[in-house]
mmCIF file of N, CA, C and O in Angstrom:
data_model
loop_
_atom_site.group_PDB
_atom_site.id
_atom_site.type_symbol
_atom_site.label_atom_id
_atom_site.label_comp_id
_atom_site.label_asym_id
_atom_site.label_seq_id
_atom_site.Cartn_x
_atom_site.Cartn_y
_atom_site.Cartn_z
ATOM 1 N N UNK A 1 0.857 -1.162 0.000
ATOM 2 C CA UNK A 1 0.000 0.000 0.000
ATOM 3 C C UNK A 1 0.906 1.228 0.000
ATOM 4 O O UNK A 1 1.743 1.337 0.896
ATOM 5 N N UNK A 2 0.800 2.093 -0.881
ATOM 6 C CA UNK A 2 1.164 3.592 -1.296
ATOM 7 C C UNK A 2 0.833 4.618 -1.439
ATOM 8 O O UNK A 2 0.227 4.829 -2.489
ATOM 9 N N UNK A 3 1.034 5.750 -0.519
ATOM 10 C CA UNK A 3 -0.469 6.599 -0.496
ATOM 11 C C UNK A 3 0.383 7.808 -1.812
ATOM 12 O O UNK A 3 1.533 8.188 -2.030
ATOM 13 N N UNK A 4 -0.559 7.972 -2.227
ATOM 14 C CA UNK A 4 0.224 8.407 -3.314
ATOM 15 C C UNK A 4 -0.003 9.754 -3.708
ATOM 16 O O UNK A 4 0.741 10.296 -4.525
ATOM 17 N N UNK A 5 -1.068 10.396 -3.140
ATOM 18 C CA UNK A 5 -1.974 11.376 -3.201
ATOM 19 C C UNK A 5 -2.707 11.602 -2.601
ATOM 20 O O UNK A 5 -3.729 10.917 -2.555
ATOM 21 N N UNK A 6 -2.381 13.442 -1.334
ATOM 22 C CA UNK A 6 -3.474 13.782 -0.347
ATOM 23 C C UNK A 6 -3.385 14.992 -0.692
ATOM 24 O O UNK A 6 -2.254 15.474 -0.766
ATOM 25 N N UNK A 7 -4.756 15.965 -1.053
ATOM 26 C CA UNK A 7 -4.796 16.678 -1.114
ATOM 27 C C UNK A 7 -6.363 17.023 -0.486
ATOM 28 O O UNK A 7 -7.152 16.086 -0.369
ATOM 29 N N UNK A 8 -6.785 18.457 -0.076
ATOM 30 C CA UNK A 8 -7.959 18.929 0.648
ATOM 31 C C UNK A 8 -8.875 18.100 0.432
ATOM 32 O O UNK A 8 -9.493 17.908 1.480
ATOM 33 N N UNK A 9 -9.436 17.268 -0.753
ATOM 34 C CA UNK A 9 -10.499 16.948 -1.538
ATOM 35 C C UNK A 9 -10.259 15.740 -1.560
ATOM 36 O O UNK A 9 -11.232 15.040 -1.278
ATOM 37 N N UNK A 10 -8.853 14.947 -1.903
ATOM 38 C CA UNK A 10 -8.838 13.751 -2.216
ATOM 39 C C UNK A 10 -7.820 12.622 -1.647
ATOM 40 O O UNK A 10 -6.737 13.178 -1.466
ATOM 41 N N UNK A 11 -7.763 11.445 -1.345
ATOM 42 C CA UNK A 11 -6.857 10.713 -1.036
ATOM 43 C C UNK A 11 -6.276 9.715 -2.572
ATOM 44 O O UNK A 11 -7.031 10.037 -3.490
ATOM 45 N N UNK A 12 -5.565 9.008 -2.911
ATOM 46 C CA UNK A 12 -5.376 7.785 -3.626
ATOM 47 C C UNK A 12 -4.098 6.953 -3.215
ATOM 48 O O UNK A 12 -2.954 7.380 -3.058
ATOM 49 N N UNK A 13 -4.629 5.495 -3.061
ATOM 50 C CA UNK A 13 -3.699 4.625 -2.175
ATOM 51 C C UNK A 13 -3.566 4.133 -3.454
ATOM 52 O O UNK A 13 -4.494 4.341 -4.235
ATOM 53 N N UNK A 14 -2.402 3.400 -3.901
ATOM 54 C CA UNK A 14 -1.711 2.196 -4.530
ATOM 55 C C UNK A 14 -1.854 1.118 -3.708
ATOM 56 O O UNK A 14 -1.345 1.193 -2.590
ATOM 57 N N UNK A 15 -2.645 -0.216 -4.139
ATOM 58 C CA UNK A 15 -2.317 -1.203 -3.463
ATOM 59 C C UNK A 15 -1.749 -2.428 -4.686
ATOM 60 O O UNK A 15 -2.219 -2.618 -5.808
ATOM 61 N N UNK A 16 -0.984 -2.898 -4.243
ATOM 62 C CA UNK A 16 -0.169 -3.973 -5.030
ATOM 63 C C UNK A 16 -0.241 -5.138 -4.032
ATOM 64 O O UNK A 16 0.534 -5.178 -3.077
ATOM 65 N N UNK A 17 -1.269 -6.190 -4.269
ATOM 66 C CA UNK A 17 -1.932 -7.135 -3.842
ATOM 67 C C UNK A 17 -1.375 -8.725 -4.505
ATOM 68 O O UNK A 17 -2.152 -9.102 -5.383
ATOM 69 N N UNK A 18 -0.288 -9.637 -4.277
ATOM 70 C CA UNK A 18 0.151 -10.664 -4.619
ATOM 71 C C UNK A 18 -1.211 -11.457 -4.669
ATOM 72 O O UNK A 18 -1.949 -11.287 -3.698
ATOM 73 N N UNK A 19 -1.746 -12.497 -5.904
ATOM 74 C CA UNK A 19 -2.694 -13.499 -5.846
ATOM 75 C C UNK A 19 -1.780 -14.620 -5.439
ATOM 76 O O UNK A 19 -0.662 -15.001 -5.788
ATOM 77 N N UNK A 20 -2.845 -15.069 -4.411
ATOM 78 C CA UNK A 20 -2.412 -16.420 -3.849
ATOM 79 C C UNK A 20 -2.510 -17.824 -4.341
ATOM 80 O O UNK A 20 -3.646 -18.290 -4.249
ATOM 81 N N UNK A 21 -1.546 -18.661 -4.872
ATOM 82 C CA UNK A 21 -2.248 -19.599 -5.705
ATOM 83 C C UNK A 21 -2.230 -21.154 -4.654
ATOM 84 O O UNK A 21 -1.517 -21.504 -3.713
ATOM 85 N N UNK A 22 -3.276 -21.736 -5.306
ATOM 86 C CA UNK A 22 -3.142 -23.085 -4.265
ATOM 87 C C UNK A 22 -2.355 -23.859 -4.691
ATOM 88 O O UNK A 22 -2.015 -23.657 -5.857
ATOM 89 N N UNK A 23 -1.910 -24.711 -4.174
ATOM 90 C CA UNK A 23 -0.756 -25.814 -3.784
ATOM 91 C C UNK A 23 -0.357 -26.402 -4.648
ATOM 92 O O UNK A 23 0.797 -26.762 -4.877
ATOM 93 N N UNK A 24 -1.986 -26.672 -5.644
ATOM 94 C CA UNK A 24 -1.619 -27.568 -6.792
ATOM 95 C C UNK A 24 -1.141 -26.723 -7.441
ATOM 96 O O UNK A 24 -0.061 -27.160 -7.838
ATOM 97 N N UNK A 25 -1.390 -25.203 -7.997
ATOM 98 C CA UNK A 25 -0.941 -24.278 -9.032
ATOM 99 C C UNK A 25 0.630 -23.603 -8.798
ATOM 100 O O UNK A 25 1.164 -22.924 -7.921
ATOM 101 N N UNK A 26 1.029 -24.181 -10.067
ATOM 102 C CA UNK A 26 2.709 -24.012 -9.881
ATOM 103 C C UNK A 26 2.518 -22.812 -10.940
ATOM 104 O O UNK A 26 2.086 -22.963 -12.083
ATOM 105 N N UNK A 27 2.997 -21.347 -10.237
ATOM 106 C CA UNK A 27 3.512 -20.183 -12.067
ATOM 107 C C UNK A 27 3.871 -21.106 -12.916
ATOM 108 O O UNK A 27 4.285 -22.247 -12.713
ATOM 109 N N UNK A 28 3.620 -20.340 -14.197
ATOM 110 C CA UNK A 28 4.254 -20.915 -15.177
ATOM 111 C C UNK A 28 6.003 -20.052 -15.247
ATOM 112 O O UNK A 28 6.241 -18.850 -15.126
ATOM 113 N N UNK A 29 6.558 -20.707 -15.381
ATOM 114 C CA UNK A 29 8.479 -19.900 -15.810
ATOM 115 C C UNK A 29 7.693 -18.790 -16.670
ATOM 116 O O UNK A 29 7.782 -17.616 -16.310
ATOM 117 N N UNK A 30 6.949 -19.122 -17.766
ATOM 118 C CA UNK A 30 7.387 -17.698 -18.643
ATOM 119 C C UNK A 30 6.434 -16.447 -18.090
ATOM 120 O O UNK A 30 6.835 -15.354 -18.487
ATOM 121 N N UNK A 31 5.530 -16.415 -17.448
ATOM 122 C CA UNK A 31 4.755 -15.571 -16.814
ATOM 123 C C UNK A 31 4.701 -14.735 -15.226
ATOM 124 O O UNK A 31 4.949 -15.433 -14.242
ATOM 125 N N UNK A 32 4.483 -13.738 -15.084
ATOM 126 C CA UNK A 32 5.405 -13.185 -13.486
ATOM 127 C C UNK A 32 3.863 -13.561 -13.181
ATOM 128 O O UNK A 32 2.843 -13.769 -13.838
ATOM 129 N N UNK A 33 4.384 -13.526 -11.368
ATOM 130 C CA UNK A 33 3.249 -13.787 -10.981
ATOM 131 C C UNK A 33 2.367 -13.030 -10.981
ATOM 132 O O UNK A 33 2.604 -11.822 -11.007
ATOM 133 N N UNK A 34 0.899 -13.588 -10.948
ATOM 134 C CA UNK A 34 -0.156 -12.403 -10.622
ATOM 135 C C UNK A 34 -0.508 -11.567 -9.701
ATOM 136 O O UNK A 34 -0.247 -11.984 -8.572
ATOM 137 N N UNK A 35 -0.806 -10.951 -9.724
ATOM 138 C CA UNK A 35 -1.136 -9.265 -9.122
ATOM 139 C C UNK A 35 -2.750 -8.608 -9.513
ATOM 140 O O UNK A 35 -3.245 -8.442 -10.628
ATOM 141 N N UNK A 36 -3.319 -8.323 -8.185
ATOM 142 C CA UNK A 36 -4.193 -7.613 -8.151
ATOM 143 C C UNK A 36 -3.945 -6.516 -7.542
ATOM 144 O O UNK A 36 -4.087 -6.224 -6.354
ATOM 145 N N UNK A 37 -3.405 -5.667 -8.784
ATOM 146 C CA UNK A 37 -3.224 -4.315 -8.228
ATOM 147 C C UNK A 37 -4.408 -2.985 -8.440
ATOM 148 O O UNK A 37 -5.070 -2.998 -9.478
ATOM 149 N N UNK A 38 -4.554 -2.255 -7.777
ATOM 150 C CA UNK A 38 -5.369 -1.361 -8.234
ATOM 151 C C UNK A 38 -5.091 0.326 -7.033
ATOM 152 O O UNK A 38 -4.002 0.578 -6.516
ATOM 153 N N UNK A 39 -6.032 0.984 -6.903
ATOM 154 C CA UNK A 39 -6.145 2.428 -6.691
ATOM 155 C C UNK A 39 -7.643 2.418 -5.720
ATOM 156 O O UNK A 39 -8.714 1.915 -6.057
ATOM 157 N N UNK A 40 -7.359 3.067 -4.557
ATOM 158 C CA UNK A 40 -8.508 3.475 -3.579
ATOM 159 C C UNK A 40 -8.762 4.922 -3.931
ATOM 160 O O UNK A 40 -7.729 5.592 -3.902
ATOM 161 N N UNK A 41 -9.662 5.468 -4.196
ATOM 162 C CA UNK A 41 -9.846 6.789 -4.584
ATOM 163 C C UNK A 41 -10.385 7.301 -3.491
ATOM 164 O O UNK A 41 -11.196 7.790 -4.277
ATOM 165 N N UNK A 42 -10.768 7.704 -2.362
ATOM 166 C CA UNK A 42 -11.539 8.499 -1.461
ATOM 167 C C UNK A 42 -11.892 10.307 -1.740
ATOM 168 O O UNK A 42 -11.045 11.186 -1.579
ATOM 169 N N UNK A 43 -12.894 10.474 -2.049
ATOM 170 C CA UNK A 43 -13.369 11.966 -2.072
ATOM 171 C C UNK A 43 -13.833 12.433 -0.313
ATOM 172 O O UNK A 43 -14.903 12.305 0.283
ATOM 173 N N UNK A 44 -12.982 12.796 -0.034
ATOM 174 C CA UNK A 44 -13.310 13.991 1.416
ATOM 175 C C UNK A 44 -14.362 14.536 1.132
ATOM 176 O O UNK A 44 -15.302 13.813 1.462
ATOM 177 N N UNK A 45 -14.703 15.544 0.639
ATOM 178 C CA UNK A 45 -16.369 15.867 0.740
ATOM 179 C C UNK A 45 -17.368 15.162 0.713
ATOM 180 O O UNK A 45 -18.251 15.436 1.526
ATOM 181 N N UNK A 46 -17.509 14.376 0.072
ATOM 182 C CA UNK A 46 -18.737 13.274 -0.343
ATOM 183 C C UNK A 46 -19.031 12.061 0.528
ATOM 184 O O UNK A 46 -20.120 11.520 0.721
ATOM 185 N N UNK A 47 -17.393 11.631 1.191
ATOM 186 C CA UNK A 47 -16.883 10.620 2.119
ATOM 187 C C UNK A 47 -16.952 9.851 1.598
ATOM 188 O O UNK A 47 -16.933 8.999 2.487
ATOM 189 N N UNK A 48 -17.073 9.088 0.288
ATOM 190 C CA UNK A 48 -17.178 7.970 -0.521
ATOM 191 C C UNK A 48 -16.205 7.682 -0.651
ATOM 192 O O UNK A 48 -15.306 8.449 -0.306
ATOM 193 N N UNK A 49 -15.864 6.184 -1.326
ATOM 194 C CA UNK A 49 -14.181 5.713 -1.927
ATOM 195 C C UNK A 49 -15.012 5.086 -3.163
ATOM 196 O O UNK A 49 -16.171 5.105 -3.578
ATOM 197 N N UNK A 50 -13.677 4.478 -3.544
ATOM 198 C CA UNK A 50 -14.043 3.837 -5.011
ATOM 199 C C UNK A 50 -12.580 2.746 -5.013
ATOM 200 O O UNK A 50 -11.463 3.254 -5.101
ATOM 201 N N UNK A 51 -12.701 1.716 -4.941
ATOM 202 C CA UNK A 51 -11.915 1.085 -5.431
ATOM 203 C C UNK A 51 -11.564 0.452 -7.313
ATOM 204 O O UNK A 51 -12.330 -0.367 -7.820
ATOM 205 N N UNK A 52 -10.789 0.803 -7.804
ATOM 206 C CA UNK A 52 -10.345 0.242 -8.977
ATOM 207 C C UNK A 52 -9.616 0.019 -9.625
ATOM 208 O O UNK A 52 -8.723 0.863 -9.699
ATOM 209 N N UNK A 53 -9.470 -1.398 -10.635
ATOM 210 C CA UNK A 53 -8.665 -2.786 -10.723
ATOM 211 C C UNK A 53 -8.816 -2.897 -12.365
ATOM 212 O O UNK A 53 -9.700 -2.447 -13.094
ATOM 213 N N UNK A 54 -7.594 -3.683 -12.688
ATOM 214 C CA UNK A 54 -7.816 -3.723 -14.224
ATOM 215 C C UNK A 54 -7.686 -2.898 -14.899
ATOM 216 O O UNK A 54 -7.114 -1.843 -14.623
ATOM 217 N N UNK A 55 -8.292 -3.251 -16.148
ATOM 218 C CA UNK A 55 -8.514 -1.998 -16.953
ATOM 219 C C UNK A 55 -8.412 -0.258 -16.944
ATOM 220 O O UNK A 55 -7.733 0.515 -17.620
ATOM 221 N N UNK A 56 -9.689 0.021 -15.554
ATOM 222 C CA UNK A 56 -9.552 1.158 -15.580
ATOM 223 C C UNK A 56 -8.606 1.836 -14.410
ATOM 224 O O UNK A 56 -8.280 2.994 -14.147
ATOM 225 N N UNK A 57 -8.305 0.443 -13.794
ATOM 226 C CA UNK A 57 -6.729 1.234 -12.765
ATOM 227 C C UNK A 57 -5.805 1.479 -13.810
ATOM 228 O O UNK A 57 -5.120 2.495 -13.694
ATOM 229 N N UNK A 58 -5.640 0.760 -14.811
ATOM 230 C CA UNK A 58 -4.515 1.083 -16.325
ATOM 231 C C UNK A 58 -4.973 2.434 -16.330
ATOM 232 O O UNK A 58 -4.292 3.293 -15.770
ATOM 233 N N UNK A 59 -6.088 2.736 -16.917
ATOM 234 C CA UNK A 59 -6.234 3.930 -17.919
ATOM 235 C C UNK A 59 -6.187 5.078 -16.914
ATOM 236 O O UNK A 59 -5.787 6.169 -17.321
ATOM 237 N N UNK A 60 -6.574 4.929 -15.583
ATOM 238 C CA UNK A 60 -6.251 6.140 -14.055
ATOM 239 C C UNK A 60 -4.535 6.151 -14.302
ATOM 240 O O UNK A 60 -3.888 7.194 -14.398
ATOM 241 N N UNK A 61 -4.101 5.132 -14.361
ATOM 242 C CA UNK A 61 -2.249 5.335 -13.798
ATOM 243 C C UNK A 61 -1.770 6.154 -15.399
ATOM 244 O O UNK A 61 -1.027 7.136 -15.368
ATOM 245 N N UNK A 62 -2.269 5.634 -16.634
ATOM 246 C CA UNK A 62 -1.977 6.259 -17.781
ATOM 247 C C UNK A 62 -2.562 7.908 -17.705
ATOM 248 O O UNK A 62 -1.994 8.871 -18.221
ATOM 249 N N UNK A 63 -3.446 7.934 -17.164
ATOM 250 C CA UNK A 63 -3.912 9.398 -17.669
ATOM 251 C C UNK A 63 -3.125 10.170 -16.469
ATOM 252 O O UNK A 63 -2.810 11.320 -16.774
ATOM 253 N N UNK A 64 -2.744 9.745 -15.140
ATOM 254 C CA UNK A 64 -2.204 10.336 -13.890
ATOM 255 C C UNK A 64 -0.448 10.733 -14.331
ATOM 256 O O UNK A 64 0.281 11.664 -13.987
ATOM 257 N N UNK A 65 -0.251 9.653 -15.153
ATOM 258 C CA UNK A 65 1.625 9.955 -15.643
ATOM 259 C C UNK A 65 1.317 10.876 -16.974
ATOM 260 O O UNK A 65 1.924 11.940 -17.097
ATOM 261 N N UNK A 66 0.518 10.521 -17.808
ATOM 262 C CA UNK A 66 0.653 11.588 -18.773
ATOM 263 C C UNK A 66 0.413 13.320 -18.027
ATOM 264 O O UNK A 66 1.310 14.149 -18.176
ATOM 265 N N UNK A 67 -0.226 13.497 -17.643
ATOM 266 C CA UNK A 67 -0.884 14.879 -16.645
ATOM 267 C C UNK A 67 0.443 15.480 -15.916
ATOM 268 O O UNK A 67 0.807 16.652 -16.012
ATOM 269 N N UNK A 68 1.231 14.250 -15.015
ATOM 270 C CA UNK A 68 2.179 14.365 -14.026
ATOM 271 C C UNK A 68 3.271 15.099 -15.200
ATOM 272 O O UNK A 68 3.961 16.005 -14.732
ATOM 273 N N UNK A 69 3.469 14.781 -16.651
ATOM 274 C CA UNK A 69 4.585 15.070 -17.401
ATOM 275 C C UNK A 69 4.124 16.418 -18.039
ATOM 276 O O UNK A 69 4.912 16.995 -18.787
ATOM 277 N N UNK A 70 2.811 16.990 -17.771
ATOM 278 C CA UNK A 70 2.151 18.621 -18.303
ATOM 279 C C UNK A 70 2.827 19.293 -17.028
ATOM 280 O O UNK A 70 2.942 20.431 -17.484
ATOM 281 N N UNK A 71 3.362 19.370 -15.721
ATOM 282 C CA UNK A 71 3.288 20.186 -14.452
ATOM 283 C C UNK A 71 1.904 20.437 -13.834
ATOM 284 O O UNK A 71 1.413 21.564 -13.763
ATOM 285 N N UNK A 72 1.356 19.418 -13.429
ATOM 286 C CA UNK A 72 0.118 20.071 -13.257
ATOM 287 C C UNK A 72 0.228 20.879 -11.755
ATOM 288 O O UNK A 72 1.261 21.251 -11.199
ATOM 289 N N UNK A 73 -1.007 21.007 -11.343
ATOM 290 C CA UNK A 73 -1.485 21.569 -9.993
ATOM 291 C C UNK A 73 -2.459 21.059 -9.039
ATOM 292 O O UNK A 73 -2.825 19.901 -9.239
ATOM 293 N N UNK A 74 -2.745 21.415 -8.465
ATOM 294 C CA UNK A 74 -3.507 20.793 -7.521
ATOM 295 C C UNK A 74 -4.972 20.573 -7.744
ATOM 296 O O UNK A 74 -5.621 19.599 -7.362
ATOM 297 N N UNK A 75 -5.453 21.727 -8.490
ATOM 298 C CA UNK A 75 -6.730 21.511 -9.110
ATOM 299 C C UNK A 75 -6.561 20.734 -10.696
ATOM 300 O O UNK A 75 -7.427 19.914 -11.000
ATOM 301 N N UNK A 76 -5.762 20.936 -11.388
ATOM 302 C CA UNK A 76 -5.846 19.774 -12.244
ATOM 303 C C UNK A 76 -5.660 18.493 -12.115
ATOM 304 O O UNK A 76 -6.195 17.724 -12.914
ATOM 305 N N UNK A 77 -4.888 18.045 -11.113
ATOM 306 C CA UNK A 77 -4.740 16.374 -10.277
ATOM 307 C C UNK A 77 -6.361 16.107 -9.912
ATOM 308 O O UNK A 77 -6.920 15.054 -10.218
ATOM 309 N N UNK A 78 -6.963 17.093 -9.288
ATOM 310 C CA UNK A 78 -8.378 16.976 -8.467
ATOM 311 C C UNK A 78 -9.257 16.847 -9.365
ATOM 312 O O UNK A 78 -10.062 15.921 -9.275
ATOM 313 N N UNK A 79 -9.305 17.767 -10.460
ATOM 314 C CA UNK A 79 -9.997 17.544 -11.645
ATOM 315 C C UNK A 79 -10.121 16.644 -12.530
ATOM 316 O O UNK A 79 -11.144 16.448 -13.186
ATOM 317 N N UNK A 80 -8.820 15.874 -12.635
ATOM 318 C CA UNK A 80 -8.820 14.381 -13.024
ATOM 319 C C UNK A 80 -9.308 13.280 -12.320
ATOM 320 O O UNK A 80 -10.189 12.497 -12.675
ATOM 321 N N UNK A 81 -8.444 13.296 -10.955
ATOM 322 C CA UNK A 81 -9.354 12.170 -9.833
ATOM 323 C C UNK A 81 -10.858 12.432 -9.732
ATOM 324 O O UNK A 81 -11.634 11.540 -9.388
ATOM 325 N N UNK A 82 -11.224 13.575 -10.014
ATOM 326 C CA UNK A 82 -12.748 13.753 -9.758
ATOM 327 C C UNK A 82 -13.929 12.790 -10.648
ATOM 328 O O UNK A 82 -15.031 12.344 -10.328
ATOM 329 N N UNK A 83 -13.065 12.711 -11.985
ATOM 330 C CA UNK A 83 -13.731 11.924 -12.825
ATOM 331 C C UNK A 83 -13.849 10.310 -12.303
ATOM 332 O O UNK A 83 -14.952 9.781 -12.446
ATOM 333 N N UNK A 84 -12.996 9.689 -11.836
ATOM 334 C CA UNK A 84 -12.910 8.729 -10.893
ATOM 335 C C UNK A 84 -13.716 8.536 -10.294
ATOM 336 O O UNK A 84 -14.691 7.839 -10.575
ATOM 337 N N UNK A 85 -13.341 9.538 -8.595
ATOM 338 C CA UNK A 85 -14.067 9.618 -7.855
ATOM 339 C C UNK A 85 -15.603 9.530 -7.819
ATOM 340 O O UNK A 85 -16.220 9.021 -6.883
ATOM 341 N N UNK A 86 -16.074 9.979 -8.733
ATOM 342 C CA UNK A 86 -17.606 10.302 -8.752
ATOM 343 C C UNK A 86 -17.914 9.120 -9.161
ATOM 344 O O UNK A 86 -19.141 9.182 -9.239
ATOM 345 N N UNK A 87 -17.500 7.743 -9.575
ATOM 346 C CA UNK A 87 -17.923 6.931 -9.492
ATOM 347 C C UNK A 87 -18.217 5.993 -8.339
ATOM 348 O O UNK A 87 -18.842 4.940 -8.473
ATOM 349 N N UNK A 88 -17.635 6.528 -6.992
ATOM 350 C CA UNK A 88 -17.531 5.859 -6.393
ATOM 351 C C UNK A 88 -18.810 6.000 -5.368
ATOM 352 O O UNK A 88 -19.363 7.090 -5.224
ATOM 353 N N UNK A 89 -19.210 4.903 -4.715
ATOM 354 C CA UNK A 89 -20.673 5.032 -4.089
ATOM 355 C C UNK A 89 -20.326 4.323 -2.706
ATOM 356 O O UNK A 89 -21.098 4.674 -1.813
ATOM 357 N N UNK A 90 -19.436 3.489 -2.347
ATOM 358 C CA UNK A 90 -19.085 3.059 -0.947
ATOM 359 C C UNK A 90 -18.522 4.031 0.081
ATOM 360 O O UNK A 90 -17.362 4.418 0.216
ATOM 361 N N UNK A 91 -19.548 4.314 0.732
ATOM 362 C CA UNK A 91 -19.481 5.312 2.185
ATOM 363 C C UNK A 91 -18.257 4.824 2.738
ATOM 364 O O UNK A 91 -17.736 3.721 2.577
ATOM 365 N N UNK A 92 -17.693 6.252 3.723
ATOM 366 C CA UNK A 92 -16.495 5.842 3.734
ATOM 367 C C UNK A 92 -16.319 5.397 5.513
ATOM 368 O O UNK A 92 -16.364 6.444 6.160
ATOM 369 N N UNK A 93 -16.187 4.504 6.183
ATOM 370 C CA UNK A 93 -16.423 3.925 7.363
ATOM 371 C C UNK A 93 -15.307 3.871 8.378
ATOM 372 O O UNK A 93 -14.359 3.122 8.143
ATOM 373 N N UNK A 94 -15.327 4.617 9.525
ATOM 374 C CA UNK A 94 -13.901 4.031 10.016
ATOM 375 C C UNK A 94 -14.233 2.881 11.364
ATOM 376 O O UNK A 94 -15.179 2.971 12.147
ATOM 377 N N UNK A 95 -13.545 2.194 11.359
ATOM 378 C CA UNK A 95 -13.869 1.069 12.447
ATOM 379 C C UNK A 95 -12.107 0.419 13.382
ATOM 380 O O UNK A 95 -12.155 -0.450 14.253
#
């Protein structure tokens, strides 16, 4: 876990999650192991998170490094995660 981004509005964690394989399942040599990696998005105002994996954790980390190589700012980082964020509908709980 990598927190990778806190700003007034927003959090985003990196988690890089090893899949566990059972006993019988040997990797294959030519393939690394698997990984469920993805991105916790939390919006502070709204208190929601969003977790996401795959695909569109690709196209978040692609659009976050292309942006990162413009100089952005704080409202353009926010303005990007926002598009994210607003998908997200799980209240945010502390226990």
């Amino acid at each position: 876990m990598h927190m990778l981004y806190d700003s007034p509005s927003y959090i985003v964690v990196q988690f890089d999650v090893p899949v566990s394989l059972s006993l019988s399942d040997k990797p294959h040599p030519d393939h690394p192991p698997l990984q469920r990696d993805g991105f916790e998005i939390v919006d502070k105002f709204t208190r929601k998170e969003i977790f996401i994996e795959g695909a569109l954790a690709q196209q978040f980390q692609e659009g976050v490094e292309a942006l990162i190589e413009q100089g952005p700012d704080v409202d353009d980082l926010d303005a990007f995660i926002s598009q994210y964020a607003n998908l997200g509908q799980q209240p945010v709980v502390m226990h």
